[in-house]
Coordinates of C-alpha atoms in Angstrom, one line a residue:
X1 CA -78.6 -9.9 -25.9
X2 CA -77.0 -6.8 -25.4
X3 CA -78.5 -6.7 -22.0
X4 CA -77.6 -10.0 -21.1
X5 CA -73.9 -9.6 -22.2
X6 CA -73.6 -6.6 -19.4
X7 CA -75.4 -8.9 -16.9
X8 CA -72.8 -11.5 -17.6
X9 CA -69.4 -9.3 -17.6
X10 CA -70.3 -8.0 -14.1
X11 CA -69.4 -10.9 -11.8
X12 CA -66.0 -11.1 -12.9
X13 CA -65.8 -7.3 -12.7
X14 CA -66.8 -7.3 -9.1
X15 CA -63.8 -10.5 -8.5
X16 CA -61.6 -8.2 -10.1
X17 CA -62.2 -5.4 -8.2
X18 CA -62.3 -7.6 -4.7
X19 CA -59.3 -8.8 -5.7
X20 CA -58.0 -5.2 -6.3
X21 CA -59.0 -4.3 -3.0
X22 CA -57.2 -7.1 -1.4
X23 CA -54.2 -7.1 -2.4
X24 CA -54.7 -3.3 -1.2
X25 CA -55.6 -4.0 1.6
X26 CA -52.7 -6.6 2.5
X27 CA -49.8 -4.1 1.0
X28 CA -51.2 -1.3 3.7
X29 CA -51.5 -4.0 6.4
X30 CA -47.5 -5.4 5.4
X31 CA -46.2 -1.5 5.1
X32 CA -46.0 -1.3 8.9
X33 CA -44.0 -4.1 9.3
X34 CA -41.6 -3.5 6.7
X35 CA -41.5 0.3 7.5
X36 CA -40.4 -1.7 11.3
X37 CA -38.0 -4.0 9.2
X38 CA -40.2 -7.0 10.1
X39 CA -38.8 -9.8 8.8
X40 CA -35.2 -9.0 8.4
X41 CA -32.8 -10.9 8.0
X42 CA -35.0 -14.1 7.0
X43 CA -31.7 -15.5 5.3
X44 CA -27.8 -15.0 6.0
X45 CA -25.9 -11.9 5.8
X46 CA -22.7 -11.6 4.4
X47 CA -20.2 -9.5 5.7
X48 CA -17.7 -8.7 3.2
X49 CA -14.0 -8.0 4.8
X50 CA -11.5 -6.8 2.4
X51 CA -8.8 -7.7 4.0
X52 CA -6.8 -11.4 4.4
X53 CA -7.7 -13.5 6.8
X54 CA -6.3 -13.4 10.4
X55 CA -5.4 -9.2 10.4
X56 CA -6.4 -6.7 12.5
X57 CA -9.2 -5.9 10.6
X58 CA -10.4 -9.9 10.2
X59 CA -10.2 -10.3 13.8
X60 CA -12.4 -7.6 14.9
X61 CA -15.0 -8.0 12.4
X62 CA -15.0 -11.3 13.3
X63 CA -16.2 -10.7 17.1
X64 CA -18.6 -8.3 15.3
X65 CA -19.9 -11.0 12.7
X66 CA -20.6 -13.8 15.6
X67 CA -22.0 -11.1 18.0
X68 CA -24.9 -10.2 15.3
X69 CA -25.3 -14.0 14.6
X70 CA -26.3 -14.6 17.8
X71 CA -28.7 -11.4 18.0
X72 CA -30.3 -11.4 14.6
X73 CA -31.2 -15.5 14.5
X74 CA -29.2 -15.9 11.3
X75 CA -25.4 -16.5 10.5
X76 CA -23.3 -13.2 9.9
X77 CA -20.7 -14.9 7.1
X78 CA -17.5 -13.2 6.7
X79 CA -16.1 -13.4 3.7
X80 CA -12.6 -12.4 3.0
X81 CA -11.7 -10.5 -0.7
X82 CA -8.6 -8.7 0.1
X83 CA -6.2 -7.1 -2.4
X84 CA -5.8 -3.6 -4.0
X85 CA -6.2 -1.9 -0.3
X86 CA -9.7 -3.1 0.4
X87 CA -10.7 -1.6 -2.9
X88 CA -11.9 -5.3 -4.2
X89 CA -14.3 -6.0 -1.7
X90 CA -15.4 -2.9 -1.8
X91 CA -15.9 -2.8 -5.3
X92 CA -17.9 -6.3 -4.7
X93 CA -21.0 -4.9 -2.5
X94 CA -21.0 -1.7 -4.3
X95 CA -22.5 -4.1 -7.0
X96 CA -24.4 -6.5 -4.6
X97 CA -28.0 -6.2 -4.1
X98 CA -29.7 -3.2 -2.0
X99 CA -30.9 -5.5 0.1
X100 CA -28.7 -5.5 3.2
X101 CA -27.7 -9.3 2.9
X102 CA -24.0 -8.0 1.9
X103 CA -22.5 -5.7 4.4
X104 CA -19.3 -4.1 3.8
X105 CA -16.4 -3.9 6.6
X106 CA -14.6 -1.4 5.9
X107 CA -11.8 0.3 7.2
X108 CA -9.9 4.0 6.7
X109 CA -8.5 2.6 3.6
X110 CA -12.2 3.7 1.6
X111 CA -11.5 7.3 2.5
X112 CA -7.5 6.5 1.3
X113 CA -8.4 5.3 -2.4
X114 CA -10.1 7.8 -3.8
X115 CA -6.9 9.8 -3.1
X116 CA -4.3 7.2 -3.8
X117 CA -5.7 5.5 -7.1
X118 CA -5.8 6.9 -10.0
X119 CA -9.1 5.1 -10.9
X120 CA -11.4 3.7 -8.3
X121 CA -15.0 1.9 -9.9
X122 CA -17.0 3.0 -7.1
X123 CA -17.8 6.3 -5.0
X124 CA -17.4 6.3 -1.5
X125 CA -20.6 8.6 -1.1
X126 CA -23.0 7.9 -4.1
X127 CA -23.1 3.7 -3.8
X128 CA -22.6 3.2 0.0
X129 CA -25.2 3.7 2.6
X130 CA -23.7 4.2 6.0
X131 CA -24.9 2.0 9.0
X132 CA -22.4 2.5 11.5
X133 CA -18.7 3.4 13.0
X134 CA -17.7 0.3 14.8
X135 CA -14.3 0.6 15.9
X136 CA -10.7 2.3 15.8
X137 CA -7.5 0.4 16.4
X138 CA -4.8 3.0 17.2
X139 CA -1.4 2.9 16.0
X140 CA 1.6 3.0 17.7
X141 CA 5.1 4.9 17.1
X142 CA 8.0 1.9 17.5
X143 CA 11.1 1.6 17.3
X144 CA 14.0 -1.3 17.2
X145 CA 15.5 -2.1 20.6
X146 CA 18.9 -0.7 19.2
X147 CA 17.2 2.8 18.9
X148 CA 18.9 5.0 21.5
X149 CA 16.1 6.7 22.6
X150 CA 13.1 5.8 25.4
X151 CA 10.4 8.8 24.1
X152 CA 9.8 10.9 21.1
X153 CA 11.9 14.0 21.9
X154 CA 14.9 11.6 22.1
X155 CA 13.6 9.8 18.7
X156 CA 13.5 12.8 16.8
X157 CA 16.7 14.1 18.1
X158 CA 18.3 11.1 16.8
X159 CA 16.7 11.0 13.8
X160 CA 17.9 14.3 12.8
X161 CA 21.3 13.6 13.9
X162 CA 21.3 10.8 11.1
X163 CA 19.3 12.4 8.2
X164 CA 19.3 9.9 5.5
X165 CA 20.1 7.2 7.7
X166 CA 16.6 5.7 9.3
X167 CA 14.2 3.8 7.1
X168 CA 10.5 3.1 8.4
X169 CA 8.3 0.7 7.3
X170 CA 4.3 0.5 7.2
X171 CA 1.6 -2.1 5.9
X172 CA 1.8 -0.5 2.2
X173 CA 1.7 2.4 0.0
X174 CA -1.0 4.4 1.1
X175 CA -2.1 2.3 3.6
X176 CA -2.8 4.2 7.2
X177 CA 0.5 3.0 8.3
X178 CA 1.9 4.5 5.8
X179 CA 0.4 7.9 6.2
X180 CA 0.7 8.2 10.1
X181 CA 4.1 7.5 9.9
X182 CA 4.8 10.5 7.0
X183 CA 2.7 12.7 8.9
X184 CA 5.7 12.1 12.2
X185 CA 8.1 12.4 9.9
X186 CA 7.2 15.2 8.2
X187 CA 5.9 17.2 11.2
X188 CA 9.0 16.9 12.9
X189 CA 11.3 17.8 9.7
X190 CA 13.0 14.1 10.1
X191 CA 14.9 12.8 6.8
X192 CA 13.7 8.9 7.0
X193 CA 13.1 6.1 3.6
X194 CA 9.9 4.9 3.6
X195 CA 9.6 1.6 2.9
X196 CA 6.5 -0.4 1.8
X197 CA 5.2 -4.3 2.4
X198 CA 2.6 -5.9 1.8
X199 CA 1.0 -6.2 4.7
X200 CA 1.8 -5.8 8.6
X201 CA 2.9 -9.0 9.7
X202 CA 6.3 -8.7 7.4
X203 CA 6.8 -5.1 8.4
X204 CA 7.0 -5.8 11.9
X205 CA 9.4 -8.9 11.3
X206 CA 12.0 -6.8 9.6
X207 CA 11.4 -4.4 12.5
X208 CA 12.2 -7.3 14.7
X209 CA 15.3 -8.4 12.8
X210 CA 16.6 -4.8 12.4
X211 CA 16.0 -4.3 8.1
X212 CA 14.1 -1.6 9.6
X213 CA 14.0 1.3 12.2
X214 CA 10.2 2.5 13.1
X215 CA 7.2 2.7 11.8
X216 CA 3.1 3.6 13.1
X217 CA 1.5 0.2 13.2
X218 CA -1.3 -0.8 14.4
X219 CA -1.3 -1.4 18.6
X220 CA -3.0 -5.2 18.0
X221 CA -0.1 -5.9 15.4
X222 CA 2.9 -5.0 17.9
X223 CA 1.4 -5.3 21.1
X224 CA 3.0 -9.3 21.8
X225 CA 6.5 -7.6 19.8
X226 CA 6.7 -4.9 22.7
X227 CA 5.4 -6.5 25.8
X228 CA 8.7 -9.0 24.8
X229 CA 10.5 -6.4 24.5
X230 CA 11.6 -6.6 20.7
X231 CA 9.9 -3.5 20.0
X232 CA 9.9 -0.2 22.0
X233 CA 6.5 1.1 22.1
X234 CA 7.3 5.2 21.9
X235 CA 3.8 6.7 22.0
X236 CA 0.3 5.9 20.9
X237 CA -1.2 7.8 18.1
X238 CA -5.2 8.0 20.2
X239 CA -6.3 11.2 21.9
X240 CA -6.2 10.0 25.3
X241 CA -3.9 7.2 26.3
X242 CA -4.8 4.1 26.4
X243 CA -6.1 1.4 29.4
X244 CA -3.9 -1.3 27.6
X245 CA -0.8 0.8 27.7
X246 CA -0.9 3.9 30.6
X247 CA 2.5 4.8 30.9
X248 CA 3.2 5.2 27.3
X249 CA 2.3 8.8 26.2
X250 CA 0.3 10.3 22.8
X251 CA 2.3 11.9 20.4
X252 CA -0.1 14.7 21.1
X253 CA 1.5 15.1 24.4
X254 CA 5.0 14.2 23.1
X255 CA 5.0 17.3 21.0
X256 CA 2.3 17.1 17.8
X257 CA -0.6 18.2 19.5
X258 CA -4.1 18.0 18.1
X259 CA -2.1 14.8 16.3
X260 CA -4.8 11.9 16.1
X261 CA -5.0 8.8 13.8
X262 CA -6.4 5.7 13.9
X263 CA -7.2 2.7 11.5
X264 CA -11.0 3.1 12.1
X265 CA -13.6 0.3 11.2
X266 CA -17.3 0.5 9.6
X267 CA -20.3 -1.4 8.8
X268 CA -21.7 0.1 4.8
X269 CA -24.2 -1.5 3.0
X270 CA -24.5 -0.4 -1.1
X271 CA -26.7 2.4 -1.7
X272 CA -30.5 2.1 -2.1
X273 CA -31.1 -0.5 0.9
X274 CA -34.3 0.0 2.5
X275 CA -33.7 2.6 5.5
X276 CA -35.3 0.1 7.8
X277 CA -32.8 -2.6 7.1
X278 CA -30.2 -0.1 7.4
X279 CA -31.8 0.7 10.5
X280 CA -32.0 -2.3 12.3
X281 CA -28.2 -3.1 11.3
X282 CA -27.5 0.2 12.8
X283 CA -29.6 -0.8 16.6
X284 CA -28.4 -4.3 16.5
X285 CA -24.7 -3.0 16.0
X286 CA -25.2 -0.5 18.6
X287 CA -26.5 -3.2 21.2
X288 CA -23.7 -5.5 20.0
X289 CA -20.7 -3.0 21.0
X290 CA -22.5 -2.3 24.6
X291 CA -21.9 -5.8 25.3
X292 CA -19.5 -6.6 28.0
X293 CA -18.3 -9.5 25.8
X294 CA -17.8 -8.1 22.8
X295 CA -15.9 -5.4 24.6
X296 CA -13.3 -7.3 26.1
X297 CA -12.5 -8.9 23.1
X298 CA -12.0 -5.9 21.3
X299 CA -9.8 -5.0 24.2
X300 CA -7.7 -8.0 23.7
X301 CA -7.1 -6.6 20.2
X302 CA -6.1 -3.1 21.4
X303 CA -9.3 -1.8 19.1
X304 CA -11.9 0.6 21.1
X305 CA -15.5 0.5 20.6
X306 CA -16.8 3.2 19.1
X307 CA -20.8 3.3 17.5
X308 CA -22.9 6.3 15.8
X309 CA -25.9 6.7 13.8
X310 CA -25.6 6.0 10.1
X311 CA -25.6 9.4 9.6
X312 CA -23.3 10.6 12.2
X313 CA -21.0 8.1 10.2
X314 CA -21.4 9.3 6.8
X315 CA -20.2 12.8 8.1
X316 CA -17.3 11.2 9.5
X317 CA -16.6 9.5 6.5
X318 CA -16.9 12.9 4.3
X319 CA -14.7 14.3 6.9
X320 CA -12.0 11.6 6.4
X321 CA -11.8 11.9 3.2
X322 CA -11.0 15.6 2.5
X323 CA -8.7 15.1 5.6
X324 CA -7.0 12.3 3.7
X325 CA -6.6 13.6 0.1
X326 CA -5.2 16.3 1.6
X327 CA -2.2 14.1 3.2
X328 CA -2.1 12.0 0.4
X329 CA -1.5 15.3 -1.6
X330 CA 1.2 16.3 0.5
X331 CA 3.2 12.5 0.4
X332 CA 2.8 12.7 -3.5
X333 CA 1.9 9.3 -3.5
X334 CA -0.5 7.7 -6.4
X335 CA -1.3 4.1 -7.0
X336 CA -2.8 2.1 -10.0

């Protein structure tokens, strides 16, 4: 009996073990492909903007979104969760999946919280994964019509021969409009109110009507205000000057130099997602901002395509935000 017992326990032994070394043997033949990201995306990806609908932000990601729709074979949703500076959205994939079905658009503003608010439920570097820099809409320095002055040298001069007098608007509290604008100010010793809105579009019609002298906004939010002439476009806040605008100078040739700031876009996914997947978003993003399509419609919205490696991004993004909390410091500005 005893004999007969080990006789019949060995045939499911030897299933157990072929079993074993099948499902071994398919895990070593599937690593490869995943290890290529074979078979992502086999669903929809959600791409997270945390900013309103129709902004400069919206409208880039959106070229973005349809251009990686049509490269990847599945939708690219955009989903809008704006509020609190971009800090809600970003809050929302910080907590979603590693999985790189939720992507995070994100703009300057995530290397502006974590100086601004006095609590913020995520960290920038621990639960994000870079993928790639996208974009960077500039910003421009405008002015009122009624402004008696056609460059910055003449601005400033007439600034400081009204100190108290000038106010300037921007997009928010902390927002990069906002901090360009204090950083003019400041630099060239001018005595100016800020004032906040909530959001662009309102800024720029109390520019129009005159509530309001100047502010840094962004090019695609002013560009149809100057070319009617209801805004005076002063300089542009970008390195070089730009292909949209030629004959209007940088502020780092109108006396600031070395002065450059831009409302810069990103792809992040949360931390923990497969470095394949991260990956393949990076080469398909890449391929998507070499496309002659996708760069004239940028151009239409005064943004420049931009790209990197995810980790040529994260540096940039480390480097943003000492940059920032440094500024942020200095405007003494702090947020709940």
């Amino acid at each position: 009996m005893h004999s007969s017992a080990i006789r019949a326990a060995r045939p499911p032994q030897r299933r157990s073990l072929l079993l074993a070394t099948a499902a071994a043997i398919l895990a070593t033949a599937a690593a490869p492909a995943f290890a290529q990201g074979g078979g992502y995306p086999s669903k929809p990806i959600t791409m997270v903007v945390p900013f309103p609908p129709g902004g400069p932000t919206d409208l880039v990601a959106r070229v973005l979104a349809q251009k990686l729709s049509e490269q990847l074979g599945q939708n690219v949703l955009v989903d809008n969760r704006g509020g609190a500076n971009g800090n809600i959205g970003a809050q929302l994939v910080a907590k979603a999946p590693a999985d790189g079905y939720t992507l995070l658009y994100n703009t300057s503003s995530i290397a502006l919280s974590p100086a601004l608010y006095k609590s913020v439920s995520y960290d920038v570097q621990k639960d994000f994964a870079p993928v790639a820099l996208v974009a960077v809409v500039p910003l421009a320095l405008v002015t009122h019509p009624s402004v008696p002055a056609s460059n910055v040298k003449e601005f400033v001069a007439y600034a400081k021969a009204h100190p108290g007098k000038l106010s300037y608007g921007s997009a928010g509290n902390g927002n990069v409009t906002h901090l360009g604008a204090f950083q003019f100010v400041q630099a060239n010793g001018i005595d100016a109110a800020h004032v906040p809105y909530k959001g662009s579009a309102p800024a720029d019609v109390d520019l129009v009507g005159g509530q309001i002298q100047f502010m840094t906004d962004t090019v695609n939010s002013v560009m149809a205000f100057v070319r009617d002439k209801r805004m005076k476009m002063l300089a542009v806040t970008t390195a070089k000057r730009m292909s949209l605008f030629p004959d209007v100078p940088t502020l780092a040739e109108s006396g600031m130099p070395g002065f450059e700031v831009g409302a810069w876009q990103g792809v992040m996914v949360p931390a923990g997602t497969p470095a394949p997947v991260v990956d393949r978003l990076n080469a398909e993003i890449v391929k998507a901002l070499k496309a002659s399509d996708v760069r004239e419609r940028l151009a239409l919205q005064g943004a420049e395509p931009l790209g990197s490696t995810p980790a040529e991004y994260g540096a940039y993004v480390r480097k943003e935000l000492a940059r920032w909390a440094g500024v942020v410091k200095a405007t003494g500005v702090t947020l709940d």
